[in-house]
Short mmCIF file of C-alpha atoms in Angstrom, two decimals:
data_model
loop_
_atom_site.label_atom_id
_atom_site.label_comp_id
_atom_site.label_asym_id
_atom_site.label_seq_id
_atom_site.Cartn_x
_atom_site.Cartn_y
_atom_site.Cartn_z
CA UNK A 1 -5.91 -85.16 -23.50
CA UNK A 2 -5.17 -83.80 -26.92
CA UNK A 3 -7.52 -83.29 -29.84
CA UNK A 4 -6.61 -84.85 -33.17
CA UNK A 5 -8.35 -84.07 -36.47
CA UNK A 6 -9.36 -87.12 -38.48
CA UNK A 7 -7.81 -87.22 -41.95
CA UNK A 8 -9.63 -88.42 -45.04
CA UNK A 9 -9.87 -92.24 -45.20
CA UNK A 10 -8.64 -92.76 -41.62
CA UNK A 11 -10.14 -95.65 -39.71
CA UNK A 12 -10.09 -96.14 -35.95
CA UNK A 13 -7.21 -98.57 -36.43
CA UNK A 14 -5.20 -95.97 -38.37
CA UNK A 15 -5.58 -93.47 -35.54
CA UNK A 16 -4.66 -96.08 -32.94
CA UNK A 17 -1.45 -96.94 -34.78
CA UNK A 18 -0.60 -93.29 -35.45
CA UNK A 19 -1.35 -91.95 -31.97
CA UNK A 20 -0.82 -94.93 -29.63
CA UNK A 21 1.51 -97.16 -31.63
CA UNK A 22 -0.80 -100.12 -30.98
CA UNK A 23 -4.37 -101.28 -31.49
CA UNK A 24 -4.40 -102.50 -27.88
CA UNK A 25 -5.66 -99.03 -26.91
CA UNK A 26 -9.01 -99.63 -28.66
CA UNK A 27 -11.17 -99.90 -25.49
CA UNK A 28 -9.63 -96.74 -24.02
CA UNK A 29 -9.98 -94.85 -27.31
CA UNK A 30 -13.64 -95.84 -27.73
CA UNK A 31 -14.34 -94.83 -24.12
CA UNK A 32 -12.81 -91.39 -24.73
CA UNK A 33 -14.67 -90.96 -28.04
CA UNK A 34 -18.24 -92.29 -27.67
CA UNK A 35 -19.59 -90.08 -30.48
CA UNK A 36 -17.50 -91.57 -33.31
CA UNK A 37 -19.13 -91.61 -36.74
CA UNK A 38 -18.19 -93.13 -40.05
CA UNK A 39 -17.88 -90.68 -42.91
CA UNK A 40 -20.66 -90.46 -45.50
CA UNK A 41 -18.24 -91.67 -48.17
CA UNK A 42 -18.19 -95.03 -46.36
CA UNK A 43 -21.68 -95.85 -47.58
CA UNK A 44 -22.88 -99.39 -47.15
CA UNK A 45 -25.21 -101.18 -49.48
CA UNK A 46 -28.74 -101.43 -48.13
CA UNK A 47 -29.15 -105.08 -47.13
CA UNK A 48 -32.93 -104.89 -47.46
CA UNK A 49 -32.89 -103.48 -50.97
CA UNK A 50 -32.22 -105.43 -54.14
CA UNK A 51 -31.72 -102.11 -55.92
CA UNK A 52 -28.27 -101.68 -54.37
CA UNK A 53 -29.12 -98.27 -52.89
CA UNK A 54 -26.92 -96.96 -50.12
CA UNK A 55 -28.23 -97.07 -46.60
CA UNK A 56 -29.02 -93.55 -45.32
CA UNK A 57 -26.27 -92.32 -43.02
CA UNK A 58 -28.57 -92.03 -40.00
CA UNK A 59 -29.50 -95.70 -40.27
CA UNK A 60 -25.99 -97.12 -40.46
CA UNK A 61 -24.24 -98.77 -37.55
CA UNK A 62 -20.76 -97.54 -36.67
CA UNK A 63 -18.01 -99.76 -38.08
CA UNK A 64 -14.38 -99.77 -36.96
CA UNK A 65 -13.08 -100.85 -40.36
CA UNK A 66 -14.64 -97.97 -42.33
CA UNK A 67 -13.30 -94.40 -42.43
CA UNK A 68 -14.26 -91.95 -39.73
CA UNK A 69 -15.82 -88.63 -40.64
CA UNK A 70 -12.94 -86.59 -42.10
CA UNK A 71 -12.38 -83.33 -40.25
CA UNK A 72 -14.00 -84.57 -37.05
CA UNK A 73 -12.03 -84.45 -33.82
CA UNK A 74 -11.04 -87.36 -31.58
CA UNK A 75 -9.53 -87.22 -28.12
CA UNK A 76 -6.26 -88.98 -27.30
CA UNK A 77 -5.24 -89.56 -23.69
CA UNK A 78 -1.65 -88.32 -23.69
CA UNK A 79 -1.12 -89.80 -20.21
CA UNK A 80 -2.16 -93.29 -21.30
CA UNK A 81 0.12 -96.14 -20.31
CA UNK A 82 -0.86 -97.81 -23.59
CA UNK A 83 1.05 -95.31 -25.75
CA UNK A 84 4.11 -96.95 -27.25
CA UNK A 85 6.35 -93.95 -27.78
CA UNK A 86 9.12 -96.01 -29.38
CA UNK A 87 6.67 -97.01 -32.13
CA UNK A 88 5.00 -93.64 -32.78
CA UNK A 89 8.28 -91.75 -33.04
CA UNK A 90 9.20 -94.01 -35.97
CA UNK A 91 6.03 -93.11 -37.92
CA UNK A 92 6.87 -90.26 -40.28
CA UNK A 93 3.89 -90.40 -42.66
CA UNK A 94 0.13 -90.16 -42.37
CA UNK A 95 -1.54 -93.43 -41.48
CA UNK A 96 -4.52 -93.94 -43.77
CA UNK A 97 -5.10 -97.50 -44.91
CA UNK A 98 -8.70 -97.46 -46.17
CA UNK A 99 -9.35 -97.77 -49.89
CA UNK A 100 -12.65 -98.43 -51.60
#
């Protein structure tokens, strides 16, 4: 296993592409990282409020399509058979696709 620091605006899918070369590793990744959290900047509108207030962080459900907490650490199984080395060696930039 190796530890990887989450960059600003990185989603689970960004990390999967960057570290595994495929999103097929999602079940394995989630199993190795059960404590994943979305970042506070990924606030969601409170569905029960007409005021448009943001839902408090502690009340939000984790979402794969929103950024993870920047600076947090995730574990990558370096022995995984799901890693597509031919894909990840071609990636030469940060993978961060989320925009507000």
